[in-house]
mmCIF file of C-alpha atoms in Angstrom:
data_model
loop_
_atom_site.group_PDB
_atom_site.id
_atom_site.type_symbol
_atom_site.label_atom_id
_atom_site.label_comp_id
_atom_site.label_asym_id
_atom_site.label_seq_id
_atom_site.Cartn_x
_atom_site.Cartn_y
_atom_site.Cartn_z
ATOM 1 C CA MET A 1 -40.624 -97.093 52.608
ATOM 2 C CA ALA A 2 -42.249 -93.962 53.969
ATOM 3 C CA LEU A 3 -43.713 -92.976 50.514
ATOM 4 C CA ASP A 4 -45.908 -96.168 50.522
ATOM 5 C CA THR A 5 -47.673 -94.776 53.699
ATOM 6 C CA LEU A 6 -48.410 -91.375 52.310
ATOM 7 C CA GLY A 7 -51.059 -92.621 50.019
ATOM 8 C CA ASP A 8 -53.167 -89.758 48.275
ATOM 9 C CA SER A 9 -51.991 -86.939 50.629
ATOM 10 C CA VAL A 10 -48.934 -85.996 48.304
ATOM 11 C CA MET A 11 -48.908 -84.243 45.099
ATOM 12 C CA LEU A 12 -46.019 -83.335 42.951
ATOM 13 C CA THR A 13 -46.237 -80.110 40.695
ATOM 14 C CA ARG A 14 -44.282 -77.122 39.406
ATOM 15 C CA LEU A 15 -44.531 -74.196 41.572
ATOM 16 C CA ASP A 16 -45.507 -71.952 38.562
ATOM 17 C CA HIS A 17 -48.513 -74.317 37.939
ATOM 18 C CA LEU A 18 -49.694 -74.242 41.596
ATOM 19 C CA ALA A 19 -49.600 -70.349 41.602
ATOM 20 C CA ASN A 20 -51.570 -70.164 38.433
ATOM 21 C CA TRP A 21 -54.114 -72.640 39.803
ATOM 22 C CA VAL A 22 -54.512 -70.611 42.810
ATOM 23 C CA ARG A 23 -54.585 -67.405 41.031
ATOM 24 C CA LYS A 24 -56.889 -68.165 38.262
ATOM 25 C CA ASN A 25 -59.683 -69.321 40.588
ATOM 26 C CA SER A 26 -59.682 -66.324 42.662
ATOM 27 C CA LEU A 27 -59.339 -63.123 40.466
ATOM 28 C CA TRP A 28 -60.397 -60.175 42.245
ATOM 29 C CA PRO A 29 -61.863 -57.700 39.900
ATOM 30 C CA MET A 30 -61.449 -53.731 40.064
ATOM 31 C CA PRO A 31 -64.589 -52.587 38.505
ATOM 32 C CA PHE A 32 -63.500 -49.340 36.635
ATOM 33 C CA ALA A 33 -67.091 -48.820 35.415
ATOM 34 C CA THR A 34 -67.811 -45.458 33.908
ATOM 35 C CA ALA A 35 -70.732 -45.933 31.600
ATOM 36 C CA CYS A 36 -73.687 -48.372 30.682
ATOM 37 C CA CYS A 37 -71.038 -51.342 30.371
ATOM 38 C CA GLY A 38 -70.903 -50.993 34.108
ATOM 39 C CA ILE A 39 -74.459 -51.841 34.395
ATOM 40 C CA GLU A 40 -73.839 -55.082 32.580
ATOM 41 C CA LEU A 41 -70.936 -55.682 34.668
ATOM 42 C CA MET A 42 -73.266 -55.382 37.838
ATOM 43 C CA ALA A 43 -75.547 -57.712 36.187
ATOM 44 C CA THR A 44 -72.619 -60.122 35.706
ATOM 45 C CA GLY A 45 -72.115 -59.988 39.431
ATOM 46 C CA ALA A 46 -75.664 -60.417 40.263
ATOM 47 C CA SER A 47 -77.343 -63.794 41.080
ATOM 48 C CA ARG A 48 -78.596 -64.548 37.533
ATOM 49 C CA HIS A 49 -75.192 -64.731 35.848
ATOM 50 C CA ASP A 50 -73.164 -64.969 39.101
ATOM 51 C CA ILE A 51 -69.597 -64.364 38.451
ATOM 52 C CA ALA A 52 -68.920 -66.270 41.686
ATOM 53 C CA ARG A 53 -69.125 -69.445 39.855
ATOM 54 C CA PHE A 54 -65.608 -68.430 38.220
ATOM 55 C CA GLY A 55 -64.180 -67.136 41.685
ATOM 56 C CA SER A 56 -64.213 -63.585 40.593
ATOM 57 C CA GLU A 57 -67.138 -62.193 42.710
ATOM 58 C CA ALA A 58 -64.940 -60.346 45.139
ATOM 59 C CA MET A 59 -65.129 -56.874 43.539
ATOM 60 C CA ARG A 60 -62.904 -54.493 45.444
ATOM 61 C CA PHE A 61 -63.182 -50.757 45.055
ATOM 62 C CA THR A 62 -59.509 -50.227 46.065
ATOM 63 C CA PRO A 63 -56.904 -51.177 43.587
ATOM 64 C CA ARG A 64 -54.497 -52.508 46.104
ATOM 65 C CA GLN A 65 -56.643 -55.449 46.845
ATOM 66 C CA CYS A 66 -57.225 -56.320 43.051
ATOM 67 C CA ASP A 67 -55.618 -58.175 40.360
ATOM 68 C CA LEU A 68 -58.024 -57.921 37.514
ATOM 69 C CA MET A 69 -59.122 -54.552 36.152
ATOM 70 C CA ILE A 70 -62.338 -54.411 34.302
ATOM 71 C CA VAL A 71 -62.592 -51.157 32.530
ATOM 72 C CA ALA A 72 -66.303 -50.861 31.511
ATOM 73 C CA GLY A 73 -67.333 -47.660 29.544
ATOM 74 C CA ARG A 74 -65.869 -44.826 27.747
ATOM 75 C CA VAL A 75 -62.828 -43.068 29.250
ATOM 76 C CA VAL A 76 -62.226 -39.519 28.773
ATOM 77 C CA MET A 77 -58.778 -37.886 28.258
ATOM 78 C CA LYS A 78 -58.976 -36.180 31.573
ATOM 79 C CA MET A 79 -59.406 -39.520 33.287
ATOM 80 C CA ILE A 80 -56.426 -41.221 31.682
ATOM 81 C CA PRO A 81 -54.052 -40.157 34.456
ATOM 82 C CA VAL A 82 -56.538 -41.497 37.040
ATOM 83 C CA LEU A 83 -56.828 -44.830 35.204
ATOM 84 C CA GLN A 84 -53.054 -45.133 34.908
ATOM 85 C CA ARG A 85 -52.502 -44.403 38.540
ATOM 86 C CA ILE A 86 -55.122 -46.992 39.624
ATOM 87 C CA TRP A 87 -53.375 -49.487 37.227
ATOM 88 C CA GLN A 88 -50.113 -48.758 38.808
ATOM 89 C CA GLN A 89 -51.588 -49.222 42.324
ATOM 90 C CA MET A 90 -52.655 -52.648 41.573
ATOM 91 C CA PRO A 91 -50.097 -55.335 42.902
ATOM 92 C CA GLU A 92 -48.600 -57.819 40.575
ATOM 93 C CA PRO A 93 -49.393 -59.927 38.862
ATOM 94 C CA LYS A 94 -52.359 -58.332 37.349
ATOM 95 C CA TRP A 95 -54.577 -58.401 34.155
ATOM 96 C CA CYS A 96 -56.780 -56.087 32.477
ATOM 97 C CA ILE A 97 -60.214 -56.424 30.692
ATOM 98 C CA SER A 98 -61.408 -53.975 28.079
ATOM 99 C CA MET A 99 -65.159 -54.360 28.225
ATOM 100 C CA GLY A 100 -67.159 -52.982 25.470
ATOM 101 C CA ALA A 101 -66.770 -50.962 22.141
ATOM 102 C CA CYS A 102 -65.960 -47.609 23.966
ATOM 103 C CA ALA A 103 -63.165 -48.828 26.302
ATOM 104 C CA SER A 104 -61.718 -50.888 23.305
ATOM 105 C CA SER A 105 -61.931 -48.376 20.596
ATOM 106 C CA GLY A 106 -63.826 -45.277 21.550
ATOM 107 C CA GLY A 107 -67.083 -46.558 20.068
ATOM 108 C CA VAL A 108 -69.133 -43.986 18.496
ATOM 109 C CA PHE A 109 -67.464 -41.301 20.553
ATOM 110 C CA ASP A 110 -64.783 -40.091 17.989
ATOM 111 C CA THR A 111 -64.255 -36.743 19.659
ATOM 112 C CA TYR A 112 -61.512 -34.360 21.194
ATOM 113 C CA ALA A 113 -62.321 -35.733 24.660
ATOM 114 C CA VAL A 114 -62.713 -39.361 24.367
ATOM 115 C CA VAL A 115 -59.837 -41.890 24.473
ATOM 116 C CA GLN A 116 -59.827 -44.079 21.382
ATOM 117 C CA GLY A 117 -59.073 -47.326 23.253
ATOM 118 C CA ILE A 118 -57.577 -47.709 26.567
ATOM 119 C CA ASP A 119 -54.860 -50.035 25.065
ATOM 120 C CA ARG A 120 -53.170 -46.980 23.867
ATOM 121 C CA PHE A 121 -52.261 -46.109 27.502
ATOM 122 C CA ILE A 122 -52.428 -49.185 29.595
ATOM 123 C CA PRO A 123 -51.807 -52.935 28.733
ATOM 124 C CA VAL A 124 -54.993 -54.887 27.862
ATOM 125 C CA ASP A 125 -55.289 -58.638 27.953
ATOM 126 C CA VAL A 126 -58.702 -59.434 26.626
ATOM 127 C CA TYR A 127 -61.090 -57.287 24.714
ATOM 128 C CA VAL A 128 -64.779 -57.791 24.876
ATOM 129 C CA PRO A 129 -66.789 -56.453 22.014
ATOM 130 C CA GLY A 130 -70.373 -55.331 22.328
ATOM 131 C CA CYS A 131 -72.379 -52.250 23.077
ATOM 132 C CA PRO A 132 -72.702 -53.134 25.859
ATOM 133 C CA PRO A 133 -71.571 -56.790 25.947
ATOM 134 C CA ARG A 134 -73.886 -59.381 27.417
ATOM 135 C CA PRO A 135 -72.878 -60.812 30.838
ATOM 136 C CA GLU A 136 -72.077 -64.116 29.072
ATOM 137 C CA GLN A 137 -69.383 -62.304 27.032
ATOM 138 C CA LEU A 138 -67.840 -60.929 30.195
ATOM 139 C CA LEU A 139 -67.824 -64.324 31.807
ATOM 140 C CA GLN A 140 -66.264 -65.603 28.626
ATOM 141 C CA ALA A 141 -63.541 -62.892 29.038
ATOM 142 C CA VAL A 142 -63.015 -63.959 32.553
ATOM 143 C CA MET A 143 -62.634 -67.567 31.423
ATOM 144 C CA ASP A 144 -60.036 -66.269 28.687
ATOM 145 C CA ILE A 145 -58.183 -64.507 31.497
ATOM 146 C CA GLN A 146 -58.050 -67.875 33.457
ATOM 147 C CA ASP A 147 -56.915 -69.681 30.320
ATOM 148 C CA LYS A 148 -54.106 -67.036 29.869
ATOM 149 C CA VAL A 149 -53.116 -67.244 33.429
ATOM 150 C CA THR A 150 -52.699 -70.971 33.224
ATOM 151 C CA ARG A 151 -50.635 -70.839 30.014
ATOM 152 C CA THR A 152 -48.538 -67.970 30.675
ATOM 153 C CA GLY A 153 -48.368 -67.320 34.408
ATOM 154 C CA THR A 154 -45.316 -67.727 36.440
ATOM 155 C CA PHE A 155 -44.833 -67.749 40.224
ATOM 156 C CA ASN A 156 -42.951 -64.425 40.504
ATOM 157 C CA ALA A 157 -44.741 -62.879 37.582
ATOM 158 C CA ARG A 158 -41.532 -62.733 35.491
ATOM 159 C CA GLU A 159 -43.509 -62.920 32.248
ATOM 160 C CA PHE A 160 -44.431 -59.176 32.628
ATOM 161 C CA ALA A 161 -40.889 -57.997 33.265
ATOM 162 C CA GLN A 162 -39.815 -59.131 30.023
ATOM 163 C CA ARG A 163 -42.439 -57.131 28.145
ATOM 164 C CA THR A 164 -40.567 -53.860 28.044
ATOM 165 C CA GLU A 165 -42.188 -52.700 24.667
ATOM 166 C CA PHE A 166 -45.534 -51.078 24.831
ATOM 167 C CA ASP A 167 -47.686 -53.667 23.027
ATOM 168 C CA GLY A 168 -50.782 -51.584 22.466
ATOM 169 C CA PRO A 169 -51.458 -49.964 19.143
ATOM 170 C CA ARG A 170 -49.435 -47.086 17.858
ATOM 171 C CA PHE A 171 -51.085 -43.691 17.044
ATOM 172 C CA SER A 172 -51.529 -43.385 13.422
ATOM 173 C CA LEU A 173 -50.922 -39.845 12.173
ATOM 174 C CA PRO A 174 -52.570 -37.495 14.339
ATOM 175 C CA ASP A 175 -56.098 -36.378 13.069
ATOM 176 C CA VAL A 176 -54.905 -32.898 13.083
ATOM 177 C CA PRO A 177 -51.324 -32.002 13.136
ATOM 178 C CA PRO A 178 -50.626 -31.032 16.679
ATOM 179 C CA THR A 179 -49.712 -27.296 16.545
ATOM 180 C CA ALA A 180 -47.626 -25.729 19.224
ATOM 181 C CA ALA A 181 -50.691 -24.816 21.182
ATOM 182 C CA VAL A 182 -51.655 -27.939 23.053
ATOM 183 C CA VAL A 183 -49.247 -30.496 23.932
ATOM 184 C CA ALA A 184 -48.274 -33.238 26.180
ATOM 185 C CA PRO A 185 -49.351 -33.707 29.707
ATOM 186 C CA GLY A 186 -46.731 -36.435 29.175
ATOM 187 C CA ASN A 187 -45.876 -37.037 32.779
ATOM 188 C CA TYR A 188 -48.740 -36.230 35.122
ATOM 189 C CA GLN A 189 -46.451 -36.168 38.049
ATOM 190 C CA SER A 190 -44.610 -33.069 36.891
ATOM 191 C CA ALA A 191 -47.958 -31.631 35.354
ATOM 192 C CA LYS A 192 -46.119 -29.313 33.067
ATOM 193 C CA ARG A 193 -48.251 -29.742 30.069
ATOM 194 C CA LEU A 194 -47.645 -26.698 28.007
ATOM 195 C CA GLN A 195 -45.014 -26.544 25.293
ATOM 196 C CA ASP A 196 -42.569 -23.728 25.737
ATOM 197 C CA MET B 1 -98.059 -7.413 32.210
ATOM 198 C CA SER B 2 -98.055 -8.819 28.862
ATOM 199 C CA ASN B 3 -94.855 -9.479 26.920
ATOM 200 C CA GLU B 4 -95.364 -6.625 24.570
ATOM 201 C CA GLU B 5 -96.117 -4.095 27.599
ATOM 202 C CA LEU B 6 -92.847 -5.509 28.994
ATOM 203 C CA VAL B 7 -90.817 -4.663 25.918
ATOM 204 C CA GLY B 8 -92.406 -1.309 25.920
ATOM 205 C CA VAL B 9 -91.299 -0.609 29.465
ATOM 206 C CA LEU B 10 -87.728 -1.856 28.598
ATOM 207 C CA ARG B 11 -87.630 0.353 25.415
ATOM 208 C CA GLU B 12 -88.589 3.312 27.536
ATOM 209 C CA LYS B 13 -85.901 2.613 30.151
ATOM 210 C CA PHE B 14 -83.061 1.267 28.078
ATOM 211 C CA GLY B 15 -83.595 2.802 24.628
ATOM 212 C CA ASP B 16 -84.377 1.348 21.311
ATOM 213 C CA GLY B 17 -81.730 -1.365 21.333
ATOM 214 C CA ILE B 18 -84.265 -3.662 22.831
ATOM 215 C CA ARG B 19 -85.961 -6.030 20.502
ATOM 216 C CA SER B 20 -87.951 -8.990 20.891
ATOM 217 C CA SER B 21 -88.807 -12.228 19.120
ATOM 218 C CA GLN B 22 -90.994 -15.063 19.537
ATOM 219 C CA PHE B 23 -90.343 -18.874 18.843
ATOM 220 C CA ARG B 24 -93.366 -21.031 19.614
ATOM 221 C CA ASP B 25 -93.853 -20.269 23.429
ATOM 222 C CA ASN B 26 -90.430 -18.882 23.825
ATOM 223 C CA PHE B 27 -90.399 -15.020 24.316
ATOM 224 C CA ARG B 28 -87.069 -13.653 23.732
ATOM 225 C CA ILE B 29 -85.670 -10.238 24.432
ATOM 226 C CA HIS B 30 -82.643 -9.164 22.719
ATOM 227 C CA VAL B 31 -80.301 -6.718 24.433
ATOM 228 C CA GLU B 32 -76.845 -5.396 23.157
ATOM 229 C CA ALA B 33 -74.059 -6.582 25.362
ATOM 230 C CA ALA B 34 -73.218 -3.394 27.056
ATOM 231 C CA ARG B 35 -76.752 -3.209 28.400
ATOM 232 C CA VAL B 36 -77.304 -6.762 29.340
ATOM 233 C CA HIS B 37 -76.415 -6.519 33.004
ATOM 234 C CA ASP B 38 -78.512 -3.469 33.465
ATOM 235 C CA VAL B 39 -81.560 -5.139 31.814
ATOM 236 C CA LEU B 40 -81.083 -8.292 33.810
ATOM 237 C CA ALA B 41 -80.764 -6.382 37.162
ATOM 238 C CA TYR B 42 -83.912 -4.492 36.393
ATOM 239 C CA LEU B 43 -85.851 -7.621 35.427
ATOM 240 C CA LYS B 44 -84.808 -9.150 38.668
ATOM 241 C CA HIS B 45 -85.407 -6.408 41.049
ATOM 242 C CA ASP B 46 -88.633 -4.770 39.420
ATOM 243 C CA HIS B 47 -90.224 -7.768 37.862
ATOM 244 C CA GLY B 48 -89.433 -10.488 40.199
ATOM 245 C CA PHE B 49 -87.386 -12.743 37.863
ATOM 246 C CA ASP B 50 -85.563 -14.342 40.875
ATOM 247 C CA MET B 51 -84.163 -17.508 39.457
ATOM 248 C CA LEU B 52 -81.572 -17.820 36.722
ATOM 249 C CA VAL B 53 -82.561 -21.088 35.138
ATOM 250 C CA GLU B 54 -80.022 -21.364 32.480
ATOM 251 C CA LEU B 55 -77.181 -19.470 31.124
ATOM 252 C CA CYS B 56 -75.695 -20.849 27.912
ATOM 253 C CA ALA B 57 -74.255 -19.789 24.591
ATOM 254 C CA ALA B 58 -73.934 -20.879 21.065
ATOM 255 C CA ASP B 59 -71.339 -20.253 18.047
ATOM 256 C CA TYR B 60 -73.099 -18.829 15.066
ATOM 257 C CA LEU B 61 -70.069 -19.109 12.794
ATOM 258 C CA ARG B 62 -71.268 -19.967 9.396
ATOM 259 C CA TYR B 63 -74.878 -19.844 10.568
ATOM 260 C CA PRO B 64 -77.317 -18.643 7.847
ATOM 261 C CA ASN B 65 -77.979 -14.781 8.079
ATOM 262 C CA ALA B 66 -76.123 -14.559 11.437
ATOM 263 C CA THR B 67 -74.601 -11.290 12.043
ATOM 264 C CA ASP B 68 -72.739 -11.777 15.241
ATOM 265 C CA ARG B 69 -70.525 -14.696 16.257
ATOM 266 C CA TYR B 70 -71.575 -15.799 19.817
ATOM 267 C CA GLY B 71 -75.031 -15.660 21.272
ATOM 268 C CA VAL B 72 -75.526 -15.834 25.039
ATOM 269 C CA TRP B 73 -78.819 -16.283 26.746
ATOM 270 C CA TYR B 74 -80.104 -16.060 30.151
ATOM 271 C CA CYS B 75 -83.390 -18.084 30.747
ATOM 272 C CA LEU B 76 -85.192 -16.333 33.631
ATOM 273 C CA LEU B 77 -88.037 -17.573 35.916
ATOM 274 C CA ASN B 78 -90.322 -15.745 38.378
ATOM 275 C CA VAL B 79 -90.831 -18.314 40.920
ATOM 276 C CA SER B 80 -93.941 -16.732 42.370
ATOM 277 C CA THR B 81 -95.869 -16.375 39.177
ATOM 278 C CA GLY B 82 -94.228 -19.033 37.115
ATOM 279 C CA ARG B 83 -93.494 -16.650 34.250
ATOM 280 C CA ARG B 84 -90.479 -17.227 32.097
ATOM 281 C CA LEU B 85 -88.362 -14.993 29.922
ATOM 282 C CA ILE B 86 -85.320 -15.350 27.814
ATOM 283 C CA VAL B 87 -82.770 -12.628 27.480
ATOM 284 C CA LYS B 88 -80.382 -12.851 24.490
ATOM 285 C CA THR B 89 -77.323 -11.042 23.633
ATOM 286 C CA PHE B 90 -74.411 -11.453 21.235
ATOM 287 C CA VAL B 91 -70.604 -10.814 21.484
ATOM 288 C CA ASN B 92 -67.949 -11.131 18.882
ATOM 289 C CA ASP B 93 -64.275 -11.718 18.306
ATOM 290 C CA PRO B 94 -61.517 -10.968 19.202
ATOM 291 C CA SER B 95 -62.079 -11.350 23.031
ATOM 292 C CA PRO B 96 -65.744 -11.757 23.521
ATOM 293 C CA ARG B 97 -66.693 -10.379 27.078
ATOM 294 C CA LEU B 98 -69.705 -9.890 29.135
ATOM 295 C CA PRO B 99 -70.453 -8.659 32.482
ATOM 296 C CA SER B 100 -70.887 -11.363 35.004
ATOM 297 C CA VAL B 101 -74.400 -11.736 36.540
ATOM 298 C CA PHE B 102 -72.884 -13.596 39.546
ATOM 299 C CA ASP B 103 -73.799 -10.530 41.694
ATOM 300 C CA LEU B 104 -77.576 -11.157 40.764
ATOM 301 C CA TRP B 105 -77.778 -14.920 40.935
ATOM 302 C CA LYS B 106 -75.325 -17.000 42.622
ATOM 303 C CA GLY B 107 -76.204 -19.789 40.417
ATOM 304 C CA ALA B 108 -74.484 -18.148 37.433
ATOM 305 C CA ASP B 109 -71.105 -19.203 38.843
ATOM 306 C CA TRP B 110 -70.664 -22.632 37.330
ATOM 307 C CA MET B 111 -72.831 -21.827 34.174
ATOM 308 C CA GLU B 112 -70.465 -18.770 33.401
ATOM 309 C CA ARG B 113 -67.537 -21.104 34.039
ATOM 310 C CA GLU B 114 -68.919 -23.732 31.576
ATOM 311 C CA VAL B 115 -69.537 -20.969 28.944
ATOM 312 C CA TYR B 116 -66.020 -19.838 29.309
ATOM 313 C CA ASP B 117 -64.814 -23.342 29.177
ATOM 314 C CA MET B 118 -66.529 -24.124 25.875
ATOM 315 C CA TYR B 119 -66.563 -20.837 24.063
ATOM 316 C CA GLY B 120 -63.928 -18.680 25.612
ATOM 317 C CA ILE B 121 -66.305 -16.081 26.469
ATOM 318 C CA GLU B 122 -64.957 -14.095 29.401
ATOM 319 C CA PHE B 123 -67.240 -12.743 32.325
ATOM 320 C CA ASP B 124 -66.096 -9.593 33.936
ATOM 321 C CA GLY B 125 -66.647 -9.593 37.729
ATOM 322 C CA HIS B 126 -66.749 -13.453 38.014
ATOM 323 C CA PRO B 127 -65.047 -14.397 41.218
ATOM 324 C CA ASP B 128 -63.402 -17.535 39.980
ATOM 325 C CA LEU B 129 -63.287 -17.756 36.207
ATOM 326 C CA ARG B 130 -61.556 -20.987 35.155
ATOM 327 C CA ARG B 131 -62.193 -24.169 33.412
ATOM 328 C CA ILE B 132 -64.985 -26.273 34.991
ATOM 329 C CA LEU B 133 -65.033 -29.436 32.810
ATOM 330 C CA LEU B 134 -62.008 -29.628 30.642
ATOM 331 C CA PRO B 135 -58.456 -30.220 32.204
ATOM 332 C CA ASP B 136 -56.765 -27.013 33.282
ATOM 333 C CA GLU B 137 -54.000 -27.178 30.711
ATOM 334 C CA PHE B 138 -56.480 -27.334 27.864
ATOM 335 C CA THR B 139 -55.857 -24.274 25.711
ATOM 336 C CA SER B 140 -58.743 -24.536 23.107
ATOM 337 C CA PHE B 141 -62.479 -23.871 23.309
ATOM 338 C CA PRO B 142 -63.975 -26.882 21.772
ATOM 339 C CA LEU B 143 -67.512 -25.923 21.207
ATOM 340 C CA ARG B 144 -66.496 -23.233 18.891
ATOM 341 C CA LYS B 145 -67.351 -24.205 15.320
ATOM 342 C CA ASP B 146 -63.853 -23.784 14.053
ATOM 343 C CA TYR B 147 -62.411 -26.349 16.413
ATOM 344 C CA PRO B 148 -61.990 -29.737 14.800
ATOM 345 C CA LEU B 149 -64.388 -32.475 16.279
ATOM 346 C CA ARG B 150 -61.466 -34.905 16.909
ATOM 347 C CA GLY B 151 -59.442 -32.151 18.535
ATOM 348 C CA ARG B 152 -55.893 -30.921 17.929
ATOM 349 C CA GLY B 153 -54.007 -33.879 19.233
ATOM 350 C CA GLU B 154 -55.173 -33.716 22.950
ATOM 351 C CA ARG B 155 -56.032 -37.366 22.847
ATOM 352 C CA HIS B 156 -52.562 -38.535 22.199
ATOM 353 C CA ASN B 157 -50.909 -36.645 24.991
ATOM 354 C CA PHE B 158 -50.391 -39.157 27.716
ATOM 355 C CA GLN B 159 -47.412 -41.714 28.068
ATOM 356 C CA PRO B 160 -48.542 -45.222 27.638
ATOM 357 C CA ILE B 161 -47.559 -47.786 30.411
ATOM 358 C CA THR B 162 -45.775 -51.043 29.438
ATOM 359 C CA ARG B 163 -46.079 -54.121 31.336
ATOM 360 C CA ALA B 164 -42.579 -53.966 32.610
ATOM 361 C CA GLU B 165 -43.401 -50.519 34.225
ATOM 362 C CA ALA B 166 -46.566 -51.665 35.890
#
């Protein structure tokens, strides 16, 4: 039989599993660093902590080459259209880490200008607590993403297509009832943001 | 020329509306809003205050013993002598306005835009008075004391993106 002569050079596996195995060991991060968490993100990439041990050292500053967005730092309201556009420009499949207290919840900046958690506007897979988190925590988050890719990933990323409901938190009642004055950028492409 | 002599000269030229005060090493000249441009032009041309270091404002709503709502101050510097001077003026609702000092110091451009952005004080004669920090569609002036810290719902105004969409 021909199979007898092949020896160890053949492996049987599922295509999903193979794709996950390839993807999880070469996550390319998009560093969306806006504040002090960005410094810890740089430290994570530097030699002492060396994110390259987990295959994620290829930080790219164009979203089109990335599949892991790391939002490090506080995000202001004015930047949400930018953040959403960068997220949309990343090719599928893609994942998102919300690094630090500010990106995850607004942190101490509970003001009119600061977004109270980016998960209200884009999907987030892993949250990293800390102010700022240690590099070890970010490495753990990368390992969690790898675990998630292993468990849920599919070859053609169909696991994302099924998630048509927004899975972030809903706004509770607005802090101040929105009067007619300020409303809704809503759709930044049409950019008509004032209520009639 | 000492500070007291300077105040005397200004009183002689611009009337008794000129007052002065001192806080530690800050010497302040208080001018009514209508005369502030004349006083600043005089200080620049005749007393060598050729640099506008800072132009900023404060809202004195519910401030103890305050008689006017908005205070605006101009921190001046004479680069040759190193002398500093603060000129302070006050404006009130509704429609707080001041003459722009962009014609005296080009550096006033963005500072006046910031004061407009945060307090809604308009500067007549400014070449391009629009918001500088906040989004263009913002309609409030958030550093006014009657504006709530958490805003009026501006934080909630973007559409979330679902996984299926992107």
